[in-house]
PDB file of C-alpha atoms in Angstrom:
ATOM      1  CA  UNK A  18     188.735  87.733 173.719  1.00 43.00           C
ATOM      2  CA  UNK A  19     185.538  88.684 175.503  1.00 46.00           C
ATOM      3  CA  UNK A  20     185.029  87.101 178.427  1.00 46.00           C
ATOM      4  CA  UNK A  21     183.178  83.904 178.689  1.00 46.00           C
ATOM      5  CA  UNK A  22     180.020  83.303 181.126  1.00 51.00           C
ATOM      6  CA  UNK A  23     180.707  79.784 183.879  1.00 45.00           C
ATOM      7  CA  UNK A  24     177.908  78.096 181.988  1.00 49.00           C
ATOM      8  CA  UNK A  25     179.497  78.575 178.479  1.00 55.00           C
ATOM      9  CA  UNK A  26     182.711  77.988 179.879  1.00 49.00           C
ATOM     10  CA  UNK A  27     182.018  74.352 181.353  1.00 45.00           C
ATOM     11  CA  UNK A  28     179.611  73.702 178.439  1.00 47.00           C
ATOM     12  CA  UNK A  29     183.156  74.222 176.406  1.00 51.00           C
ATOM     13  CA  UNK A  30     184.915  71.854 178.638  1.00 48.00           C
ATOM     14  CA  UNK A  31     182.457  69.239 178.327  1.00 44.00           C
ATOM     15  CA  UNK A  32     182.155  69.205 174.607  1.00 49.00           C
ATOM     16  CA  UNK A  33     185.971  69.548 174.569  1.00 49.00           C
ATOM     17  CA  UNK A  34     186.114  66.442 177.074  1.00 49.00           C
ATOM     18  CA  UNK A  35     188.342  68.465 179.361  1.00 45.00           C
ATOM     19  CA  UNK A  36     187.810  68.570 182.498  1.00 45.00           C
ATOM     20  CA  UNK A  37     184.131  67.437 182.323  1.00 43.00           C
ATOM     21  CA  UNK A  38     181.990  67.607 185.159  1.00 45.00           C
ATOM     22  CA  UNK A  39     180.088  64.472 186.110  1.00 47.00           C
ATOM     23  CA  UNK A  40     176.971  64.447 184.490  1.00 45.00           C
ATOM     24  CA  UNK A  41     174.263  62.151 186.662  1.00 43.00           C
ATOM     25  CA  UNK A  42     171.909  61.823 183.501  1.00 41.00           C
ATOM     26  CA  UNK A  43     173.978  59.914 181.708  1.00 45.00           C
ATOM     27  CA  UNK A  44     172.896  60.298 178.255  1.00 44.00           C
ATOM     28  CA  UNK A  45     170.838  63.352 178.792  1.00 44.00           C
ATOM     29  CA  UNK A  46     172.792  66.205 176.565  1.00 49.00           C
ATOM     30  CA  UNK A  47     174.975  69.273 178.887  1.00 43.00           C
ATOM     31  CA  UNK A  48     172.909  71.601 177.896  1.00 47.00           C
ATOM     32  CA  UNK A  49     169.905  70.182 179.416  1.00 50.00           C
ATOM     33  CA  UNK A  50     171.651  68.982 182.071  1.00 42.00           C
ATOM     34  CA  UNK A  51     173.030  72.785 182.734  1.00 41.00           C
ATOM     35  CA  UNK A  52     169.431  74.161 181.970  1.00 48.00           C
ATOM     36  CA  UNK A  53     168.170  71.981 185.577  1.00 46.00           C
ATOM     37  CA  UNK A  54     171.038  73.268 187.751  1.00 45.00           C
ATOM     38  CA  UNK A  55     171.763  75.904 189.959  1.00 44.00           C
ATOM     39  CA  UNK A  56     173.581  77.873 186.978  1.00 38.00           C
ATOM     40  CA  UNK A  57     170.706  78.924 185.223  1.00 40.00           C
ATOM     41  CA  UNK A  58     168.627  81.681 187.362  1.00 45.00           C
ATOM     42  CA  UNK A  59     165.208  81.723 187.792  1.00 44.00           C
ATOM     43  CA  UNK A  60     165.006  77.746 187.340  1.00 43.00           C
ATOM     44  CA  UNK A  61     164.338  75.972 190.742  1.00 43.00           C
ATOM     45  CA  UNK A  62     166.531  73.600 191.899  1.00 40.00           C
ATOM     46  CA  UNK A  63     165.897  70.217 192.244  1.00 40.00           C
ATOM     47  CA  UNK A  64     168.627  67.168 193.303  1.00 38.00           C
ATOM     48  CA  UNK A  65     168.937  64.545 190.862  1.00 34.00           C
ATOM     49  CA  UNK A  66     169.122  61.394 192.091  1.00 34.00           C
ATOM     50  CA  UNK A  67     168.911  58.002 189.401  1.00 35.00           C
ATOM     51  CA  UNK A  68     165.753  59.069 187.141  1.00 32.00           C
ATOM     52  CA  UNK A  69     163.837  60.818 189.856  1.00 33.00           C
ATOM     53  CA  UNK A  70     163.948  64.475 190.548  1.00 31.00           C
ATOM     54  CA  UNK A  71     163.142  65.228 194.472  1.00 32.00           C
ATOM     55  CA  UNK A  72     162.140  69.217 195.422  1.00 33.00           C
ATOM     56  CA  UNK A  73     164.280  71.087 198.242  1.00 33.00           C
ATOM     57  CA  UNK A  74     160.991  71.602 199.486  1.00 37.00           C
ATOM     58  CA  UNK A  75     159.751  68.383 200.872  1.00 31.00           C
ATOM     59  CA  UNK A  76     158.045  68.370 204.184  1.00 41.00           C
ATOM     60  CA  UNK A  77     160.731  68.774 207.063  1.00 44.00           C
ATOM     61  CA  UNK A  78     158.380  66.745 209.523  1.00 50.00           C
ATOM     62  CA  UNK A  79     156.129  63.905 209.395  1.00 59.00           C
ATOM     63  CA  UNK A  80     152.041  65.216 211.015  1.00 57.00           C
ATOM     64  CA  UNK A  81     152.533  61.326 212.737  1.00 71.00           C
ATOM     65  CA  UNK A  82     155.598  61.807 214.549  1.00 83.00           C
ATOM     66  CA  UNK A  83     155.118  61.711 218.554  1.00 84.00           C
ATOM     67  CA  UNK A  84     154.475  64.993 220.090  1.00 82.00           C
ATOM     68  CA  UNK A  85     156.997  66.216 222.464  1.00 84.00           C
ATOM     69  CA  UNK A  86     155.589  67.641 226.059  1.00 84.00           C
ATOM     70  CA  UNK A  87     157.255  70.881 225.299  1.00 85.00           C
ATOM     71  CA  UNK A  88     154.337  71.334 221.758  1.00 87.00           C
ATOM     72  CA  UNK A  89     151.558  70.098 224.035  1.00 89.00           C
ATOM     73  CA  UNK A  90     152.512  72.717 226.284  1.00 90.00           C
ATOM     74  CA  UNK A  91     152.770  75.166 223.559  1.00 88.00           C
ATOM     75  CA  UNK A  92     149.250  74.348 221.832  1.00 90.00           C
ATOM     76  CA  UNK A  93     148.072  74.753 225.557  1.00 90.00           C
ATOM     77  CA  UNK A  94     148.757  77.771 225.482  1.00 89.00           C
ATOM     78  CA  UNK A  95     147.508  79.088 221.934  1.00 90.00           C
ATOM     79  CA  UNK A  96     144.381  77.550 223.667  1.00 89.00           C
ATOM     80  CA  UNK A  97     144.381  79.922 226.954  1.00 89.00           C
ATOM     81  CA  UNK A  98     145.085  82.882 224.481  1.00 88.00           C
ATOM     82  CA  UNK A  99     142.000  82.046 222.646  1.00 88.00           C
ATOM     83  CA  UNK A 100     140.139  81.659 225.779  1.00 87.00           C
ATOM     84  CA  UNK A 101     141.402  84.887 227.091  1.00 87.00           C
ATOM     85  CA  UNK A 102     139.730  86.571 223.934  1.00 87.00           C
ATOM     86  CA  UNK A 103     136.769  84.851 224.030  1.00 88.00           C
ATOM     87  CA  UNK A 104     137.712  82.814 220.933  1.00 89.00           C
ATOM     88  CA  UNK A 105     136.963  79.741 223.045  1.00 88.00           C
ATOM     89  CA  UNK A 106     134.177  79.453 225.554  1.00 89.00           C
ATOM     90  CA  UNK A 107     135.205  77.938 229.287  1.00 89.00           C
ATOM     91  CA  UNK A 108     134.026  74.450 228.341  1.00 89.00           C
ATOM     92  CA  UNK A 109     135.277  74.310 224.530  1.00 91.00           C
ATOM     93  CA  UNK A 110     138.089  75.539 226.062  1.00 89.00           C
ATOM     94  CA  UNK A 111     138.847  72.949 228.973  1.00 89.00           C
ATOM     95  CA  UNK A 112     137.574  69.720 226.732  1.00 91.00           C
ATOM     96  CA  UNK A 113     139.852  70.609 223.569  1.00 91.00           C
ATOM     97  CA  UNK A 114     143.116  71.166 226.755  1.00 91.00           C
ATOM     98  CA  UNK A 115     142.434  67.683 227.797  1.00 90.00           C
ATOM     99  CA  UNK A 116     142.652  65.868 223.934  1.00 92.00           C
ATOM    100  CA  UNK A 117     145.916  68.240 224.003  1.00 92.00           C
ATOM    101  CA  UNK A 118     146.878  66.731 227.030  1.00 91.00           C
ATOM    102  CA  UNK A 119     146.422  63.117 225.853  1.00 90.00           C
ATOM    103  CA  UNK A 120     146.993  64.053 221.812  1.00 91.00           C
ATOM    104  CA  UNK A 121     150.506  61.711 220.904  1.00 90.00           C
ATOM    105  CA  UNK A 122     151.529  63.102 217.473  1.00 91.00           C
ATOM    106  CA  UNK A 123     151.813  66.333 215.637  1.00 88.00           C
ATOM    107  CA  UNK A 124     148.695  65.767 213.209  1.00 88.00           C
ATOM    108  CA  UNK A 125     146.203  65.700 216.610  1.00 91.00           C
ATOM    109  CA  UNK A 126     147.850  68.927 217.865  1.00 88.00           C
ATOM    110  CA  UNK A 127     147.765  70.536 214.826  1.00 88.00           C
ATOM    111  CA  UNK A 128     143.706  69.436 214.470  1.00 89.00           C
ATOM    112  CA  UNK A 129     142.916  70.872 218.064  1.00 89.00           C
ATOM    113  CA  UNK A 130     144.667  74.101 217.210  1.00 87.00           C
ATOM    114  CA  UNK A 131     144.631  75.275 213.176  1.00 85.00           C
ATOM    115  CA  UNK A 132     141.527  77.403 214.033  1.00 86.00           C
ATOM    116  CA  UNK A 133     143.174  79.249 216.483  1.00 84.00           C
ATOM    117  CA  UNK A 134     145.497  82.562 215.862  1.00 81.00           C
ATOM    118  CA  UNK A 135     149.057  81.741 216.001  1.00 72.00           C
ATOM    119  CA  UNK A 136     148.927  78.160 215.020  1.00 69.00           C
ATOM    120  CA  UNK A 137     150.413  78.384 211.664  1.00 65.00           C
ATOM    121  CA  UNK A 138     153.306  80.139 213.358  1.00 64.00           C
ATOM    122  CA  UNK A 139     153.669  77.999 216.336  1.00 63.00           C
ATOM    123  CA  UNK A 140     157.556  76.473 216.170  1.00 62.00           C
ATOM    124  CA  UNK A 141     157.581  72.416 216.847  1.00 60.00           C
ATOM    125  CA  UNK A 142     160.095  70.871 218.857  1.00 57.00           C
ATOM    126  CA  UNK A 143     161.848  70.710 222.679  1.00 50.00           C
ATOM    127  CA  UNK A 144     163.510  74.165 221.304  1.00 55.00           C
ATOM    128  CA  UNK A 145     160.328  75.930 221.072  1.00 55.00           C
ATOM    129  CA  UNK A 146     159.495  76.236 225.090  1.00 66.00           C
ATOM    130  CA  UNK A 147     161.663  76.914 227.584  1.00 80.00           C
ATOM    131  CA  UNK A 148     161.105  77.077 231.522  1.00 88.00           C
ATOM    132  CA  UNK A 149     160.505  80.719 232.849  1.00 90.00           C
ATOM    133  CA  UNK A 150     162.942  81.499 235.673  1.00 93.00           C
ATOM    134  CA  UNK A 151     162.730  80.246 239.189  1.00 95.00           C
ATOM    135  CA  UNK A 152     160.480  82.475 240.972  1.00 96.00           C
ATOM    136  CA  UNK A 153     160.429  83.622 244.508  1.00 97.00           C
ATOM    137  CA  UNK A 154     157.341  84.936 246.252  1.00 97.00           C
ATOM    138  CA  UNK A 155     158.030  86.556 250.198  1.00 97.00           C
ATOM    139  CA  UNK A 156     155.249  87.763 252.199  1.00 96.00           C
ATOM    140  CA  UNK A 157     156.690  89.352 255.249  1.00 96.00           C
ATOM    141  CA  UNK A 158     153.664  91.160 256.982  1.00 95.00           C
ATOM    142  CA  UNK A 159     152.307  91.368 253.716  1.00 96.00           C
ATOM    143  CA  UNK A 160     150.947  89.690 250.917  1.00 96.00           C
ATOM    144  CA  UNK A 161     151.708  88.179 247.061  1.00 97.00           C
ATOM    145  CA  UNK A 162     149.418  87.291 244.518  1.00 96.00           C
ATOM    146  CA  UNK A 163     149.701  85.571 241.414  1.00 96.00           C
ATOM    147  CA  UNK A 164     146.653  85.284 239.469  1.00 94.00           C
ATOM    148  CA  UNK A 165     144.916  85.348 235.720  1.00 92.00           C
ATOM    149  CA  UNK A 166     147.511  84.570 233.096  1.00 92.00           C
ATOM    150  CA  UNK A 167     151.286  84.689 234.413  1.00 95.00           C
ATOM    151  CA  UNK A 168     154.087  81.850 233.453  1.00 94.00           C
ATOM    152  CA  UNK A 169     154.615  79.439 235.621  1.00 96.00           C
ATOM    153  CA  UNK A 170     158.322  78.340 236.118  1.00 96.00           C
ATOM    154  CA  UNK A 171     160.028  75.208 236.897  1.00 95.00           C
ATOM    155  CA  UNK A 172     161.115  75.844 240.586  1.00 97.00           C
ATOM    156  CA  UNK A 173     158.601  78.150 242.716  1.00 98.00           C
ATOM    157  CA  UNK A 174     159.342  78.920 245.796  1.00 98.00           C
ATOM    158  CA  UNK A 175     156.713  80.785 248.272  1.00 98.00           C
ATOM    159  CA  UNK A 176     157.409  82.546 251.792  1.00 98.00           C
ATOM    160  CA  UNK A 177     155.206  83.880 254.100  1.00 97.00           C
ATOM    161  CA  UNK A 178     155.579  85.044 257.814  1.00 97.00           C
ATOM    162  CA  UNK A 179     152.750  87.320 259.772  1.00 97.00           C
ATOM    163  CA  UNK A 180     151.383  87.513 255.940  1.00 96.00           C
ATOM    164  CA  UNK A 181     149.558  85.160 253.276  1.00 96.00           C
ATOM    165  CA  UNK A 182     149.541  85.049 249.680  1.00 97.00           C
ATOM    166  CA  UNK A 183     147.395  82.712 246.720  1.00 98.00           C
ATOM    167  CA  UNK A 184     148.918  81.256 244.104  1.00 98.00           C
ATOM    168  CA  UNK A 185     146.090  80.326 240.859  1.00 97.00           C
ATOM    169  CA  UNK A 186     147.443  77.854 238.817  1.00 97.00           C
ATOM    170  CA  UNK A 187     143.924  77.684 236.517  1.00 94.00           C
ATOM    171  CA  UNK A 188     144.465  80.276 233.839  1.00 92.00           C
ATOM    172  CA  UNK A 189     148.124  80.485 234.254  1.00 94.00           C
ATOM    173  CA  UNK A 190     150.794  78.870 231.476  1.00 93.00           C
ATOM    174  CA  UNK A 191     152.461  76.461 232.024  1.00 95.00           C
ATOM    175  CA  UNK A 192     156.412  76.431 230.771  1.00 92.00           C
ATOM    176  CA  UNK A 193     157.613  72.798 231.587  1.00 92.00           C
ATOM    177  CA  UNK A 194     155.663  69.748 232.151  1.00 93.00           C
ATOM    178  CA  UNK A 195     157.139  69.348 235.821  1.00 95.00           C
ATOM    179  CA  UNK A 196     156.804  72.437 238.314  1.00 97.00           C
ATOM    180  CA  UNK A 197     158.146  72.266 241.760  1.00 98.00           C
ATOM    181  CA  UNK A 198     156.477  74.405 244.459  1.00 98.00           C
ATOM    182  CA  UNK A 199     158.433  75.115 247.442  1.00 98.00           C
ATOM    183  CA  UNK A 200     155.301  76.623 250.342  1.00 98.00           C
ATOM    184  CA  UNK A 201     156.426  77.854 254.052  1.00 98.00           C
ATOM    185  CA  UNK A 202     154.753  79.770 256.137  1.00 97.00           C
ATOM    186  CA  UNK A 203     155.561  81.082 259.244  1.00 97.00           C
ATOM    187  CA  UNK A 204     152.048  82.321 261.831  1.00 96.00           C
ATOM    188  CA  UNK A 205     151.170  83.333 258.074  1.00 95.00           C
ATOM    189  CA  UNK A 206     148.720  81.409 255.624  1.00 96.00           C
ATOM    190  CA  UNK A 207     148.587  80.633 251.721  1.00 98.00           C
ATOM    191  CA  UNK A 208     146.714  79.281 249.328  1.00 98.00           C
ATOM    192  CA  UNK A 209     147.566  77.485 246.157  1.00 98.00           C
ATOM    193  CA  UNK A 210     144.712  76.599 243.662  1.00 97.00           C
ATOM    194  CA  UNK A 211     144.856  73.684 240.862  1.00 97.00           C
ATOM    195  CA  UNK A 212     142.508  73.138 238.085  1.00 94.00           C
ATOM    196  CA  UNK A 213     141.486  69.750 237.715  1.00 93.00           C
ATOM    197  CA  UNK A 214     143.520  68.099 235.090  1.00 93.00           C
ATOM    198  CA  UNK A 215     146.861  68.627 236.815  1.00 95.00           C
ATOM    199  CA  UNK A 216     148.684  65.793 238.254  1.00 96.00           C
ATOM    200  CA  UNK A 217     149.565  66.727 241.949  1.00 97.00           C
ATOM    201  CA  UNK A 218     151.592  65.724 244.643  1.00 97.00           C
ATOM    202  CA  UNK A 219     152.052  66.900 248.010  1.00 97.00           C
ATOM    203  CA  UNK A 220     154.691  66.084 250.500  1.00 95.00           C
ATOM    204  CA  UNK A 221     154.615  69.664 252.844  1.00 94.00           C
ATOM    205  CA  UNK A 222     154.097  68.969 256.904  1.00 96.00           C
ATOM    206  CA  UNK A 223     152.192  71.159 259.571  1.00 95.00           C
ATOM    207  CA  UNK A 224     154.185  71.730 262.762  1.00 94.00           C
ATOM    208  CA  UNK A 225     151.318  73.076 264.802  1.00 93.00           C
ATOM    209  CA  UNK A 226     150.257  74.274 261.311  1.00 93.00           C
ATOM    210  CA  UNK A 227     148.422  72.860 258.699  1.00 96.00           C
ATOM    211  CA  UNK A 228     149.778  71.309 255.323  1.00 97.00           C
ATOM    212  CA  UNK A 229     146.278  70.684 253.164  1.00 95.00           C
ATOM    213  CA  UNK A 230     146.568  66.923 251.336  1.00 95.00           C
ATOM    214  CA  UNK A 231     143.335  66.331 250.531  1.00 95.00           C
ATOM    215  CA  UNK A 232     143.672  67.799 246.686  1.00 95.00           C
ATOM    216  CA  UNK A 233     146.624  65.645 245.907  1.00 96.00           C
ATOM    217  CA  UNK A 234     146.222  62.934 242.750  1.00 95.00           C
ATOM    218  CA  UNK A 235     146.064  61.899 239.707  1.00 94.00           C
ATOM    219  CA  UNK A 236     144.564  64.894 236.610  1.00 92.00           C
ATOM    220  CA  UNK A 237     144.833  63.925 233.140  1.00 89.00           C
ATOM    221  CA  UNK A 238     146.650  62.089 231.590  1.00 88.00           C
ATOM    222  CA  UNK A 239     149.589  64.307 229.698  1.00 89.00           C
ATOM    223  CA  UNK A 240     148.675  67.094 231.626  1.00 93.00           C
ATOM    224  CA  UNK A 241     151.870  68.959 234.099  1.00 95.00           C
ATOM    225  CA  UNK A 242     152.882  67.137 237.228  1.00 96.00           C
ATOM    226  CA  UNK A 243     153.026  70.197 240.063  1.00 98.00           C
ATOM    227  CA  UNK A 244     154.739  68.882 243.605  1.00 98.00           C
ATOM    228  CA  UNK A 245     154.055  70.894 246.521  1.00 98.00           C
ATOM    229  CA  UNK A 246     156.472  70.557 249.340  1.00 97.00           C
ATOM    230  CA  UNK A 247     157.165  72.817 252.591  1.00 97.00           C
ATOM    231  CA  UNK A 248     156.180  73.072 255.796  1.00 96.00           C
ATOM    232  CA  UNK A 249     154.020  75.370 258.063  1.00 97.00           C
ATOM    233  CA  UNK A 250     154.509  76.632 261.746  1.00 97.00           C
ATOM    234  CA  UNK A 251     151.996  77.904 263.119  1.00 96.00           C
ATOM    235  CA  UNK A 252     150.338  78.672 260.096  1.00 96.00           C
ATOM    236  CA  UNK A 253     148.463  77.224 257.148  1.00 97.00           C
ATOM    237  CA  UNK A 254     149.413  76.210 253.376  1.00 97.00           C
ATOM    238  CA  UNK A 255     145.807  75.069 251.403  1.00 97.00           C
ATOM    239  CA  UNK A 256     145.914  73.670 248.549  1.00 97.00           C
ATOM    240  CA  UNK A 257     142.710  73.433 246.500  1.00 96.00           C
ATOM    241  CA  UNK A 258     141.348  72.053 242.934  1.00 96.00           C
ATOM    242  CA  UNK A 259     139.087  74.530 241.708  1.00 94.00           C
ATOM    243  CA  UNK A 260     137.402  74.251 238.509  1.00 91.00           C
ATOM    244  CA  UNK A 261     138.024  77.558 236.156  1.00 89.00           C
ATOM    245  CA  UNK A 262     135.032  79.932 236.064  1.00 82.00           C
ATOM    246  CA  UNK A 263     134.396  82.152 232.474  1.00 68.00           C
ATOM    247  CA  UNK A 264     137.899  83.874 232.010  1.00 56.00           C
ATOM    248  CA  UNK A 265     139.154  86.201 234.903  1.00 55.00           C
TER     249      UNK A 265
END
């Protein structure tokens, strides 16, 4: 006897009675029933459930779910890419940052950004962003820089003695929503500058040094929390907000 395709094979069983599989359209006939499932190639699947047939390709997330930090960090930076290729002029660029800053669900994110390149591919979730390494900086009789667009990591921690260095937070990326930065310098000076919708808090001291205060508060609302903490001997650690100028 030739052999006998699955479909045909429990289409036999069913008319046969033996060994029937359930059918959840009740009086709708096997074939038909057979014709909707997965046996048939070429047909898309749908689940049955009661009367009404549900796709396998429903939404997976609702626009008006809350927005994790982690996406508004994400969109941020879509936003400093754009900027960076003149997509986006400087104050386009800074007033759409803050509405990402303060935006709640995935619908406002996804309105400040679906012009932008890279927005249809942009992942959604706390999985999507993670922290760059901790980072340390040493200036001994010499000098770091970080400036333009580099990732900023959770922990920072920044050295100098005899030498200086300048940290620019303003065009940089941000990878967490809280950064620590760890400043000491030693007869040596630094500088860190903040654009102006960052949250920041100092709590470095000057032992016959200075420890600059005078930039510390409140940003934007939604916007990264940076604490500065340290101390300097004989030396200096300045910490300024400076607005962004066109794109460095």
């Amino acid at each position: 006897m030739a052999a006998i395709g699955v479909p045909e094979r429990i289409a036999a069983s069913y008319r046969a009675g033996a060994h029937a599989p359930q059918n959840p359209l009740g009086t709708v006939r096997f074939e038909d029933y057979l014709r909707r499932s997965r046996w048939f190639p070429g047909q898309r699947h749908r689940d049955v459930v009661g009367s009404t047939l549900m796709t396998s390709n429903m939404p997976q997330r609702n626009a008006e779910l809350r927005a994790a930090d982690t996406d508004r960090i994400q969109v941020a930076q879509l936003l400093t890419d754009a900027a960076a290729q003149g997509r986006l002029g400087m104050g386009e660029y800074e007033d759409r940052l803050a509405k990402v800053y303060a935006a709640q669900t995935y619908d406002e994110l996804d309105r400040l950004s679906s012009d932008l390149p890279g927005a249809s591919m942009r992942p959604r979730g706390s999985r999507g962003c993670r922290p760059a390494p901790a980072t340390v900086l040493l200036a001994i009789m010499s000098g770091f820089e970080r400036r333009g667009r580099w990732n900023v990591p959770e922990r920072l921690t920044t050295f100098a003695l005899c030498g200086g260095g300048v940290i620019d937070l303003r065009y940089a990326d941000f990878t967490c929503p809280d950064v620590e930065i760890k400043s000491y310098s030693i007869m040596g000076g630094q500088t860190i500058l903040v654009p102006p919708e960052v949250n920041l808090e100092v709590q470095g001291h000057g032992v016959m040094g200075v420890f600059d205060h005078h930039a510390a508060g409140r940003g934007m609302p939604g916007a990264p929390h940076v604490k500065v903490r340290g101390f300097s001997l004989w030396g200096s650690v300045g910490i300024k907000r400076k607005r962004r100028r066109q794109y460095e």
